[in-house]
Amino acid sequence: MDTVTALRELIGEKAVLDAAELAERPAGIWRPDKLRGEALALPRTTAEVASVLRWCHAHGARVVTQGGLTGLVHGADTEPGDVILSLERMREIEVIDPRQRCATAQAGVPLQALQEAVEPHGLMFPLDLGARGSATLGGNAATNAGGNRVIRYGMMRNMVLGLEVVLPDGIVLSDMNCLIKNNAGYDLKHLFIGSEGTLGVITRLVLRLWEAPLSHNMALAGLESFDAVAALLKHMDANLGGTLSAFEGLWRDFYRLVTTAPAQGRPPIAGDYPYYVLLESQGADPELDAQRFERALESAFEAGLLADAAIARSESDCADFWALRDDVEQVFNGGFPLVFDISLPIAEMEGYVDGLAAALPAAIGEHKLWVWGHLGDGNLHLAIQVPVEAAERLRPLAEEQVYAPLAAFRGSVSAEHGIGLEKKPWLPVSRAAGEIALMRSLKQTLDPQGLLNPGKIFDPA
């Protein structure tokens, strides 16, 4: 019996697409190519996921799990013979518990859907990123997503209380509890968070919720030096009493890119400063928090940390500020962007970026470099725009300039997007040989046939 027929018998005729049907579907929201594979399964429940994996395990079929296809490191790429397991039909938010402040949801729920569902309960799910409308909770967990508010709430790992996971052989591992404190042996969920679908398929999650903030204050500031940027982070965090929720950095060229045509954004302040910072504070007292936020900015001016700043006076202003930061599509205008996601100590950022800017002309020739990111937690995004026709030839040369210097201060080649296929050659920059060997041992133990998302993160031993 062929794969498509077998899977249709397991989960239904309309729940499995054949190779011709799936070839009409895009391989990712940022990509022009189409999916490749032998079959695409669309289960609705954990039991159906388990039945698909059990059959694939018995017949030696490779399986690649897909969520919202918003990744940037080719972590969900497939080959013609693969079975694609899409969780797009698993979109039920099962429980929202205001007393325990947790939510239970299937893995295919889009991030934004959960954010909106908890709002009427006076709660918030603080993970937030530009692809919120498409990225799924299961994908967020599988890649340990970060986003805009890591400085206050941490990565996705900090927000997951329980998981239900299907192992490669179809066995279901379920630990769906709402406990923040649970030291009863190994915390197995952390094996699967950040594993990029190589160890198991996350099908359901219990997620921690927070009380929704009652105040929201934002400003966009221009600064004359990177020393002032670092000092401003410490100053605002110290003066806002734990309410600083975002500290986003934008280098001048990126700020100009998103505030001039064809971009829709308009500059709240002049575009002449070398650095810009987007500041956000969330609190519980609208009047007092606004006063404290403005006093903190005033004292930063008095200390010579700020050159200029615009303060948001409404939620509309806040949305406009965030729109500037999130308008990363502008890096696609006029060429092909090689996009990078790294983390490094804040003290090393200025020297690192300056060194990269100095090295790129000789290494790759004509290009444009834009830098922005979640500076408060050490995460920078880089886009190196090159001519479309030269992109694949220049990619390895650009990667060398971006990744190799990180080894000197134990920076990470992936702050929040994962490794996938794209960063696999550079994993040793951030992980020691012993660490990679242990990763391989875990993969071998849980997936001895190497069927689940094969070839991602590292090669088999």
GROMACS .gro file of C-alpha atoms in nm:
model
  461
    1MET     CA    1   0.000   0.000   0.000
    2ASP     CA    2   0.139   0.342  -0.093
    3THR     CA    3   0.198   0.613   0.166
    4VAL     CA    4  -0.093   0.840   0.070
    5THR     CA    5  -0.346   0.557   0.073
    6ALA     CA    6  -0.218   0.424   0.406
    7LEU     CA    7  -0.231   0.762   0.576
    8ARG     CA    8  -0.578   0.834   0.438
    9GLU     CA    9  -0.701   0.511   0.593
   10LEU     CA   10  -0.560   0.628   0.926
   11ILE     CA   11  -0.682   0.990   0.945
   12GLY     CA   12  -0.931   1.038   0.661
   13GLU     CA   13  -0.946   1.090   0.287
   14LYS     CA   14  -0.945   1.471   0.300
   15ALA     CA   15  -0.676   1.489   0.568
   16VAL     CA   16  -0.394   1.375   0.339
   17LEU     CA   17  -0.268   1.547   0.025
   18ASP     CA   18  -0.065   1.370  -0.238
   19ALA     CA   19   0.255   1.503  -0.398
   20ALA     CA   20   0.075   1.690  -0.673
   21GLU     CA   21  -0.165   1.859  -0.431
   22LEU     CA   22   0.099   1.968  -0.180
   23ALA     CA   23   0.316   2.103  -0.463
   24GLU     CA   24   0.062   2.385  -0.494
   25ARG     CA   25   0.139   2.504  -0.141
   26PRO     CA   26   0.417   2.756  -0.057
   27ALA     CA   27   0.723   2.633   0.130
   28GLY     CA   28   0.717   2.938   0.360
   29ILE     CA   29   0.563   3.282   0.392
   30TRP     CA   30   0.889   3.448   0.284
   31ARG     CA   31   0.961   3.204   0.001
   32PRO     CA   32   0.860   3.175  -0.364
   33ASP     CA   33   0.914   2.797  -0.391
   34LYS     CA   34   0.657   2.522  -0.329
   35LEU     CA   35   0.647   2.224  -0.095
   36ARG     CA   36   0.811   1.898  -0.192
   37GLY     CA   37   0.713   1.564  -0.045
   38GLU     CA   38   0.532   1.235  -0.094
   39ALA     CA   39   0.233   1.322   0.125
   40LEU     CA   40   0.107   1.594   0.355
   41ALA     CA   41  -0.092   1.481   0.660
   42LEU     CA   42  -0.333   1.719   0.834
   43PRO     CA   43  -0.424   1.560   1.169
   44ARG     CA   44  -0.672   1.716   1.410
   45THR     CA   45  -0.575   1.541   1.734
   46THR     CA   46  -0.276   1.403   1.920
   47ALA     CA   47  -0.410   1.052   1.856
   48GLU     CA   48  -0.404   1.115   1.481
   49VAL     CA   49  -0.050   1.253   1.499
   50ALA     CA   50   0.050   0.939   1.690
   51SER     CA   51  -0.107   0.711   1.429
   52VAL     CA   52   0.079   0.888   1.147
   53LEU     CA   53   0.414   0.869   1.327
   54ARG     CA   54   0.356   0.506   1.423
   55TRP     CA   55   0.300   0.414   1.058
   56CYS     CA   56   0.598   0.617   0.938
   57HIS     CA   57   0.820   0.460   1.204
   58ALA     CA   58   0.713   0.109   1.100
   59HIS     CA   59   0.775   0.182   0.732
   60GLY     CA   60   1.093   0.392   0.760
   61ALA     CA   61   0.930   0.709   0.624
   62ARG     CA   62   1.096   1.043   0.696
   63VAL     CA   63   0.870   1.299   0.868
   64VAL     CA   64   0.902   1.679   0.876
   65THR     CA   65   0.665   1.869   1.104
   66GLN     CA   66   0.546   2.213   0.997
   67GLY     CA   67   0.370   2.495   1.179
   68GLY     CA   68   0.321   2.845   1.042
   69LEU     CA   69   0.622   2.826   0.804
   70THR     CA   70   0.758   3.158   0.929
   71GLY     CA   71   1.109   3.030   1.002
   72LEU     CA   72   1.419   3.175   0.841
   73VAL     CA   73   1.677   2.895   0.877
   74HIS     CA   74   1.525   2.621   0.655
   75GLY     CA   75   1.427   2.425   0.964
   76ALA     CA   76   1.115   2.278   0.800
   77ASP     CA   77   1.255   2.208   0.454
   78THR     CA   78   1.148   1.882   0.294
   79GLU     CA   79   1.263   1.639   0.027
   80PRO     CA   80   1.048   1.470  -0.241
   81GLY     CA   81   1.004   1.144  -0.046
   82ASP     CA   82   0.915   1.301   0.289
   83VAL     CA   83   0.588   1.286   0.478
   84ILE     CA   84   0.496   1.638   0.585
   85LEU     CA   85   0.304   1.662   0.911
   86SER     CA   86   0.121   1.996   0.922
   87LEU     CA   87  -0.051   2.095   1.247
   88GLU     CA   88  -0.256   2.373   1.084
   89ARG     CA   89  -0.586   2.201   1.173
   90MET     CA   90  -0.496   2.168   1.541
   91ARG     CA   91  -0.616   2.517   1.633
   92GLU     CA   92  -0.827   2.467   1.943
   93ILE     CA   93  -0.772   2.677   2.255
   94GLU     CA   94  -0.906   2.421   2.499
   95VAL     CA   95  -0.896   2.598   2.835
   96ILE     CA   96  -0.823   2.945   2.970
   97ASP     CA   97  -0.792   2.931   3.348
   98PRO     CA   98  -0.795   3.286   3.496
   99ARG     CA   99  -0.741   3.160   3.853
  100GLN     CA  100  -0.435   2.949   3.777
  101ARG     CA  101  -0.335   3.192   3.499
  102CYS     CA  102  -0.265   2.931   3.237
  103ALA     CA  103  -0.404   2.826   2.901
  104THR     CA  104  -0.420   2.487   2.732
  105ALA     CA  105  -0.402   2.492   2.353
  106GLN     CA  106  -0.324   2.275   2.055
  107ALA     CA  107   0.007   2.333   1.882
  108GLY     CA  108  -0.139   2.478   1.562
  109VAL     CA  109  -0.296   2.780   1.734
  110PRO     CA  110  -0.144   3.102   1.595
  111LEU     CA  111   0.030   3.316   1.855
  112GLN     CA  112  -0.197   3.614   1.791
  113ALA     CA  113  -0.508   3.400   1.840
  114LEU     CA  114  -0.400   3.312   2.194
  115GLN     CA  115  -0.303   3.672   2.269
  116GLU     CA  116  -0.651   3.788   2.169
  117ALA     CA  117  -0.833   3.503   2.342
  118VAL     CA  118  -0.690   3.579   2.686
  119GLU     CA  119  -0.751   3.956   2.671
  120PRO     CA  120  -1.119   3.939   2.785
  121HIS     CA  121  -0.998   3.760   3.098
  122GLY     CA  122  -0.769   4.048   3.190
  123LEU     CA  123  -0.466   3.835   3.108
  124MET     CA  124  -0.182   3.844   2.858
  125PHE     CA  125   0.048   3.598   2.688
  126PRO     CA  126   0.363   3.809   2.660
  127LEU     CA  127   0.549   3.635   2.379
  128ASP     CA  128   0.532   3.870   2.083
  129LEU     CA  129   0.699   3.881   1.742
  130GLY     CA  130   0.637   4.025   1.400
  131ALA     CA  131   0.498   3.698   1.256
  132ARG     CA  132   0.241   3.670   1.537
  133GLY     CA  133  -0.048   3.620   1.294
  134SER     CA  134   0.108   3.314   1.128
  135ALA     CA  135   0.359   3.165   1.373
  136THR     CA  136   0.209   2.883   1.580
  137LEU     CA  137   0.245   2.799   1.947
  138GLY     CA  138   0.395   2.462   1.867
  139GLY     CA  139   0.649   2.622   1.636
  140ASN     CA  140   0.723   2.887   1.898
  141ALA     CA  141   0.803   2.611   2.147
  142ALA     CA  142   0.994   2.394   1.899
  143THR     CA  143   1.225   2.686   1.820
  144ASN     CA  144   1.218   2.846   2.169
  145ALA     CA  145   1.100   3.175   2.021
  146GLY     CA  146   1.206   3.504   2.176
  147GLY     CA  147   1.067   3.823   2.031
  148ASN     CA  148   1.014   4.171   2.165
  149ARG     CA  149   0.973   4.132   2.542
  150VAL     CA  150   1.236   3.877   2.641
  151ILE     CA  151   1.405   4.137   2.862
  152ARG     CA  152   1.110   4.113   3.103
  153TYR     CA  153   0.934   3.781   3.044
  154GLY     CA  154   1.204   3.556   2.902
  155MET     CA  155   1.198   3.319   2.604
  156MET     CA  156   0.917   3.079   2.514
  157ARG     CA  157   1.084   2.824   2.742
  158ASN     CA  158   0.991   3.042   3.041
  159MET     CA  159   0.624   3.038   2.942
  160VAL     CA  160   0.568   2.665   2.891
  161LEU     CA  161   0.432   2.482   3.194
  162GLY     CA  162   0.340   2.152   3.030
  163LEU     CA  163   0.362   1.972   2.697
  164GLU     CA  164   0.210   1.682   2.514
  165VAL     CA  165   0.459   1.534   2.269
  166VAL     CA  166   0.444   1.241   2.029
  167LEU     CA  167   0.775   1.056   2.006
  168PRO     CA  168   0.908   0.930   1.671
  169ASP     CA  169   0.765   0.583   1.727
  170GLY     CA  170   0.415   0.715   1.802
  171ILE     CA  171   0.431   0.695   2.181
  172VAL     CA  172   0.254   0.990   2.345
  173LEU     CA  173   0.436   1.166   2.629
  174SER     CA  174   0.187   1.386   2.816
  175ASP     CA  175   0.274   1.620   3.101
  176MET     CA  176  -0.007   1.875   3.080
  177ASN     CA  177   0.012   2.047   3.416
  178CYS     CA  178  -0.023   2.410   3.524
  179LEU     CA  179   0.247   2.400   3.790
  180ILE     CA  180   0.519   2.664   3.790
  181LYS     CA  181   0.716   2.470   4.051
  182ASN     CA  182   0.759   2.101   3.973
  183ASN     CA  183   1.093   1.945   4.063
  184ALA     CA  184   0.973   1.583   4.046
  185GLY     CA  185   1.266   1.442   3.852
  186TYR     CA  186   1.386   1.547   3.509
  187ASP     CA  187   1.183   1.826   3.348
  188LEU     CA  188   1.142   1.645   3.018
  189LYS     CA  189   0.957   1.922   2.839
  190HIS     CA  190   1.283   2.111   2.803
  191LEU     CA  191   1.420   1.834   2.581
  192PHE     CA  192   1.162   1.928   2.319
  193ILE     CA  193   1.154   2.307   2.358
  194GLY     CA  194   1.412   2.437   2.110
  195SER     CA  195   1.471   2.094   1.953
  196GLU     CA  196   1.327   2.210   1.617
  197GLY     CA  197   1.107   1.903   1.575
  198THR     CA  198   1.399   1.658   1.573
  199LEU     CA  199   1.310   1.469   1.893
  200GLY     CA  200   0.930   1.467   1.897
  201VAL     CA  201   0.618   1.644   1.773
  202ILE     CA  202   0.463   1.894   2.014
  203THR     CA  203   0.085   1.864   1.985
  204ARG     CA  204  -0.057   2.043   2.292
  205LEU     CA  205   0.079   2.298   2.540
  206VAL     CA  206  -0.001   2.443   2.880
  207LEU     CA  207   0.117   2.803   2.880
  208ARG     CA  208   0.169   3.049   3.160
  209LEU     CA  209  -0.030   3.373   3.146
  210TRP     CA  210   0.031   3.706   3.317
  211GLU     CA  211  -0.205   3.974   3.441
  212ALA     CA  212  -0.262   4.223   3.162
  213PRO     CA  213  -0.080   4.554   3.221
  214LEU     CA  214  -0.297   4.855   3.301
  215SER     CA  215  -0.044   5.110   3.180
  216HIS     CA  216   0.158   5.124   2.861
  217ASN     CA  217   0.426   5.386   2.799
  218MET     CA  218   0.661   5.412   2.504
  219ALA     CA  219   0.925   5.642   2.363
  220LEU     CA  220   1.158   5.645   2.067
  221ALA     CA  221   1.494   5.805   2.143
  222GLY     CA  222   1.793   5.915   1.940
  223LEU     CA  223   2.141   5.872   2.090
  224GLU     CA  224   2.485   6.000   1.996
  225SER     CA  225   2.696   5.699   2.099
  226PHE     CA  226   2.671   5.331   2.175
  227ASP     CA  227   2.806   5.395   2.525
  228ALA     CA  228   2.496   5.608   2.577
  229VAL     CA  229   2.276   5.322   2.453
  230ALA     CA  230   2.423   5.080   2.707
  231ALA     CA  231   2.401   5.339   2.983
  232LEU     CA  232   2.039   5.419   2.893
  233LEU     CA  233   1.941   5.053   2.928
  234LYS     CA  234   2.079   5.040   3.281
  235HIS     CA  235   1.934   5.382   3.367
  236MET     CA  236   1.579   5.303   3.251
  237ASP     CA  237   1.573   4.957   3.404
  238ALA     CA  238   1.686   5.098   3.738
  239ASN     CA  239   1.438   5.387   3.732
  240LEU     CA  240   1.129   5.201   3.613
  241GLY     CA  241   1.106   4.961   3.905
  242GLY     CA  242   1.090   4.638   3.702
  243THR     CA  243   0.837   4.761   3.446
  244LEU     CA  244   1.075   4.791   3.147
  245SER     CA  245   0.929   4.546   2.895
  246ALA     CA  246   1.119   4.623   2.572
  247PHE     CA  247   1.445   4.789   2.476
  248GLU     CA  248   1.484   4.768   2.099
  249GLY     CA  249   1.787   4.902   1.915
  250LEU     CA  250   1.786   5.045   1.562
  251TRP     CA  251   2.104   5.155   1.389
  252ARG     CA  252   2.072   5.473   1.182
  253ASP     CA  253   2.053   5.308   0.839
  254PHE     CA  254   1.770   5.081   0.951
  255TYR     CA  255   1.580   5.373   1.106
  256ARG     CA  256   1.610   5.568   0.782
  257LEU     CA  257   1.502   5.263   0.581
  258VAL     CA  258   1.172   5.224   0.771
  259THR     CA  259   1.091   5.597   0.785
  260THR     CA  260   1.137   5.695   0.420
  261ALA     CA  261   0.944   5.599   0.106
  262PRO     CA  262   0.848   5.341  -0.003
  263ALA     CA  263   0.808   5.255   0.367
  264GLN     CA  264   0.483   5.379   0.521
  265GLY     CA  265   0.638   5.488   0.851
  266ARG     CA  266   0.713   5.851   0.933
  267PRO     CA  267   1.006   5.957   1.154
  268PRO     CA  268   0.900   6.063   1.507
  269ILE     CA  269   1.242   6.227   1.543
  270ALA     CA  270   1.519   6.327   1.303
  271GLY     CA  271   1.716   6.060   1.121
  272ASP     CA  272   2.064   6.197   1.196
  273TYR     CA  273   2.156   6.005   1.512
  274PRO     CA  274   2.378   5.696   1.491
  275TYR     CA  275   2.154   5.495   1.725
  276TYR     CA  276   1.784   5.478   1.811
  277VAL     CA  277   1.612   5.299   2.096
  278LEU     CA  278   1.248   5.199   2.127
  279LEU     CA  279   1.154   5.186   2.496
  280GLU     CA  280   0.843   5.028   2.642
  281SER     CA  281   0.717   5.008   3.000
  282GLN     CA  282   0.414   4.813   3.121
  283GLY     CA  283   0.272   4.867   3.468
  284ALA     CA  284  -0.037   4.879   3.690
  285ASP     CA  285  -0.102   5.250   3.753
  286PRO     CA  286  -0.159   5.458   3.436
  287GLU     CA  287  -0.107   5.798   3.601
  288LEU     CA  288   0.188   5.720   3.824
  289ASP     CA  289   0.359   5.498   3.568
  290ALA     CA  290   0.339   5.771   3.304
  291GLN     CA  291   0.493   6.018   3.546
  292ARG     CA  292   0.769   5.778   3.639
  293PHE     CA  293   0.840   5.699   3.272
  294GLU     CA  294   0.872   6.067   3.183
  295ARG     CA  295   1.086   6.141   3.491
  296ALA     CA  296   1.320   5.858   3.389
  297LEU     CA  297   1.352   6.005   3.042
  298GLU     CA  298   1.408   6.355   3.180
  299SER     CA  299   1.684   6.236   3.409
  300ALA     CA  300   1.839   6.052   3.113
  301PHE     CA  301   1.843   6.383   2.922
  302GLU     CA  302   2.001   6.555   3.220
  303ALA     CA  303   2.267   6.285   3.235
  304GLY     CA  304   2.348   6.341   2.866
  305LEU     CA  305   2.228   5.998   2.757
  306LEU     CA  306   1.962   6.116   2.512
  307ALA     CA  307   1.988   6.359   2.224
  308ASP     CA  308   1.618   6.358   2.137
  309ALA     CA  309   1.305   6.155   2.207
  310ALA     CA  310   0.939   6.129   2.110
  311ILE     CA  311   0.694   6.002   2.372
  312ALA     CA  312   0.383   5.810   2.272
  313ARG     CA  313   0.065   5.989   2.382
  314SER     CA  314  -0.184   5.721   2.277
  315GLU     CA  315  -0.211   5.353   2.192
  316SER     CA  316  -0.211   5.461   1.829
  317ASP     CA  317   0.129   5.623   1.881
  318CYS     CA  318   0.255   5.303   2.044
  319ALA     CA  319   0.134   5.099   1.747
  320ASP     CA  320   0.310   5.338   1.509
  321PHE     CA  321   0.637   5.305   1.703
  322TRP     CA  322   0.617   4.925   1.695
  323ALA     CA  323   0.529   4.934   1.325
  324LEU     CA  324   0.866   5.098   1.255
  325ARG     CA  325   1.050   4.828   1.443
  326ASP     CA  326   0.850   4.547   1.279
  327ASP     CA  327   0.872   4.674   0.920
  328VAL     CA  328   1.150   4.434   0.829
  329GLU     CA  329   0.999   4.371   0.486
  330GLN     CA  330   1.175   4.689   0.372
  331VAL     CA  331   1.506   4.500   0.360
  332PHE     CA  332   1.369   4.313   0.054
  333ASN     CA  333   1.340   4.631  -0.154
  334GLY     CA  334   1.611   4.667  -0.418
  335GLY     CA  335   1.796   4.339  -0.373
  336PHE     CA  336   1.814   4.010  -0.183
  337PRO     CA  337   1.866   4.026   0.196
  338LEU     CA  338   2.087   3.771   0.368
  339VAL     CA  339   1.927   3.778   0.712
  340PHE     CA  340   2.110   3.687   1.032
  341ASP     CA  341   2.000   3.643   1.394
  342ILE     CA  342   2.279   3.647   1.653
  343SER     CA  343   2.337   3.721   2.018
  344LEU     CA  344   2.644   3.860   2.189
  345PRO     CA  345   2.737   4.057   2.502
  346ILE     CA  346   2.617   4.417   2.485
  347ALA     CA  347   2.971   4.536   2.557
  348GLU     CA  348   3.089   4.371   2.232
  349MET     CA  349   2.813   4.500   2.002
  350GLU     CA  350   2.962   4.826   1.882
  351GLY     CA  351   3.300   4.674   1.801
  352TYR     CA  352   3.138   4.373   1.638
  353VAL     CA  353   2.911   4.577   1.409
  354ASP     CA  354   3.186   4.823   1.319
  355GLY     CA  355   3.421   4.535   1.239
  356LEU     CA  356   3.158   4.365   1.025
  357ALA     CA  357   3.084   4.686   0.834
  358ALA     CA  358   3.457   4.733   0.767
  359ALA     CA  359   3.511   4.374   0.651
  360LEU     CA  360   3.212   4.326   0.421
  361PRO     CA  361   3.322   4.544   0.124
  362ALA     CA  362   3.634   4.341   0.064
  363ALA     CA  363   3.460   4.012   0.136
  364ILE     CA  364   3.145   4.047  -0.075
  365GLY     CA  365   3.163   4.375  -0.268
  366GLU     CA  366   2.852   4.584  -0.328
  367HIS     CA  367   2.596   4.553  -0.049
  368LYS     CA  368   2.383   4.731   0.210
  369LEU     CA  369   2.395   4.650   0.582
  370TRP     CA  370   2.108   4.706   0.824
  371VAL     CA  371   2.124   4.636   1.197
  372TRP     CA  372   1.841   4.627   1.451
  373GLY     CA  373   1.714   4.398   1.722
  374HIS     CA  374   1.622   4.317   2.080
  375LEU     CA  375   1.927   4.496   2.213
  376GLY     CA  376   1.820   4.477   2.579
  377ASP     CA  377   1.862   4.099   2.579
  378GLY     CA  378   2.171   4.087   2.356
  379ASN     CA  379   1.997   3.985   2.032
  380LEU     CA  380   2.081   4.161   1.706
  381HIS     CA  381   1.932   4.106   1.363
  382LEU     CA  382   2.142   4.180   1.056
  383ALA     CA  383   2.033   4.210   0.695
  384ILE     CA  384   2.303   4.221   0.429
  385GLN     CA  385   2.137   4.312   0.099
  386VAL     CA  386   2.318   4.194  -0.214
  387PRO     CA  387   2.222   4.173  -0.584
  388VAL     CA  388   1.964   3.900  -0.638
  389GLU     CA  389   2.172   3.718  -0.899
  390ALA     CA  390   2.473   3.701  -0.665
  391ALA     CA  391   2.295   3.599  -0.343
  392GLU     CA  392   2.379   3.228  -0.336
  393ARG     CA  393   2.741   3.289  -0.434
  394LEU     CA  394   2.786   3.556  -0.167
  395ARG     CA  395   2.597   3.383   0.115
  396PRO     CA  396   2.888   3.168   0.244
  397LEU     CA  397   3.124   3.466   0.225
  398ALA     CA  398   2.882   3.679   0.428
  399GLU     CA  399   2.825   3.398   0.679
  400GLU     CA  400   3.200   3.380   0.740
  401GLN     CA  401   3.211   3.750   0.825
  402VAL     CA  402   2.902   3.735   1.048
  403TYR     CA  403   2.956   3.411   1.239
  404ALA     CA  404   3.330   3.356   1.276
  405PRO     CA  405   3.395   3.662   1.500
  406LEU     CA  406   3.131   3.543   1.750
  407ALA     CA  407   3.359   3.264   1.872
  408ALA     CA  408   3.593   3.512   2.040
  409PHE     CA  409   3.333   3.603   2.304
  410ARG     CA  410   3.108   3.293   2.299
  411GLY     CA  411   2.831   3.466   2.109
  412SER     CA  412   2.551   3.264   1.953
  413VAL     CA  413   2.495   3.209   1.582
  414SER     CA  414   2.125   3.179   1.662
  415ALA     CA  415   1.958   3.396   1.923
  416GLU     CA  416   1.599   3.290   1.853
  417HIS     CA  417   1.543   3.142   1.506
  418GLY     CA  418   1.710   2.805   1.555
  419ILE     CA  419   1.973   2.622   1.351
  420GLY     CA  420   1.779   2.431   1.084
  421LEU     CA  421   1.988   2.363   0.777
  422GLU     CA  422   2.120   2.712   0.721
  423LYS     CA  423   2.328   2.745   1.037
  424LYS     CA  424   2.427   2.381   1.079
  425PRO     CA  425   2.787   2.432   0.957
  426TRP     CA  426   2.830   2.709   1.214
  427LEU     CA  427   2.694   2.531   1.522
  428PRO     CA  428   3.050   2.463   1.654
  429VAL     CA  429   3.101   2.840   1.690
  430SER     CA  430   2.850   2.838   1.976
  431ARG     CA  431   2.854   2.479   2.102
  432ALA     CA  432   3.152   2.274   2.218
  433ALA     CA  433   3.225   1.934   2.068
  434GLY     CA  434   3.105   1.761   2.385
  435GLU     CA  435   2.774   1.944   2.373
  436ILE     CA  436   2.713   1.847   2.012
  437ALA     CA  437   2.806   1.486   2.092
  438LEU     CA  438   2.545   1.482   2.369
  439MET     CA  439   2.285   1.627   2.131
  440ARG     CA  440   2.358   1.344   1.889
  441SER     CA  441   2.323   1.090   2.170
  442LEU     CA  442   1.981   1.228   2.263
  443LYS     CA  443   1.872   1.214   1.899
  444GLN     CA  444   1.995   0.855   1.869
  445THR     CA  445   1.813   0.753   2.186
  446LEU     CA  446   1.476   0.905   2.096
  447ASP     CA  447   1.490   0.862   1.718
  448PRO     CA  448   1.732   0.576   1.640
  449GLN     CA  449   1.616   0.555   1.277
  450GLY     CA  450   1.674   0.929   1.227
  451LEU     CA  451   1.330   0.979   1.071
  452LEU     CA  452   1.211   1.296   1.243
  453ASN     CA  453   1.314   1.620   1.071
  454PRO     CA  454   1.632   1.451   0.951
  455GLY     CA  455   1.947   1.647   0.879
  456LYS     CA  456   1.848   1.954   1.081
  457ILE     CA  457   2.073   2.114   1.350
  458PHE     CA  458   2.362   1.865   1.304
  459ASP     CA  459   2.456   1.564   1.093
  460PRO     CA  460   2.424   1.212   1.239
  461ALA     CA  461   2.726   1.072   1.417
   0.00000   0.00000   0.00000
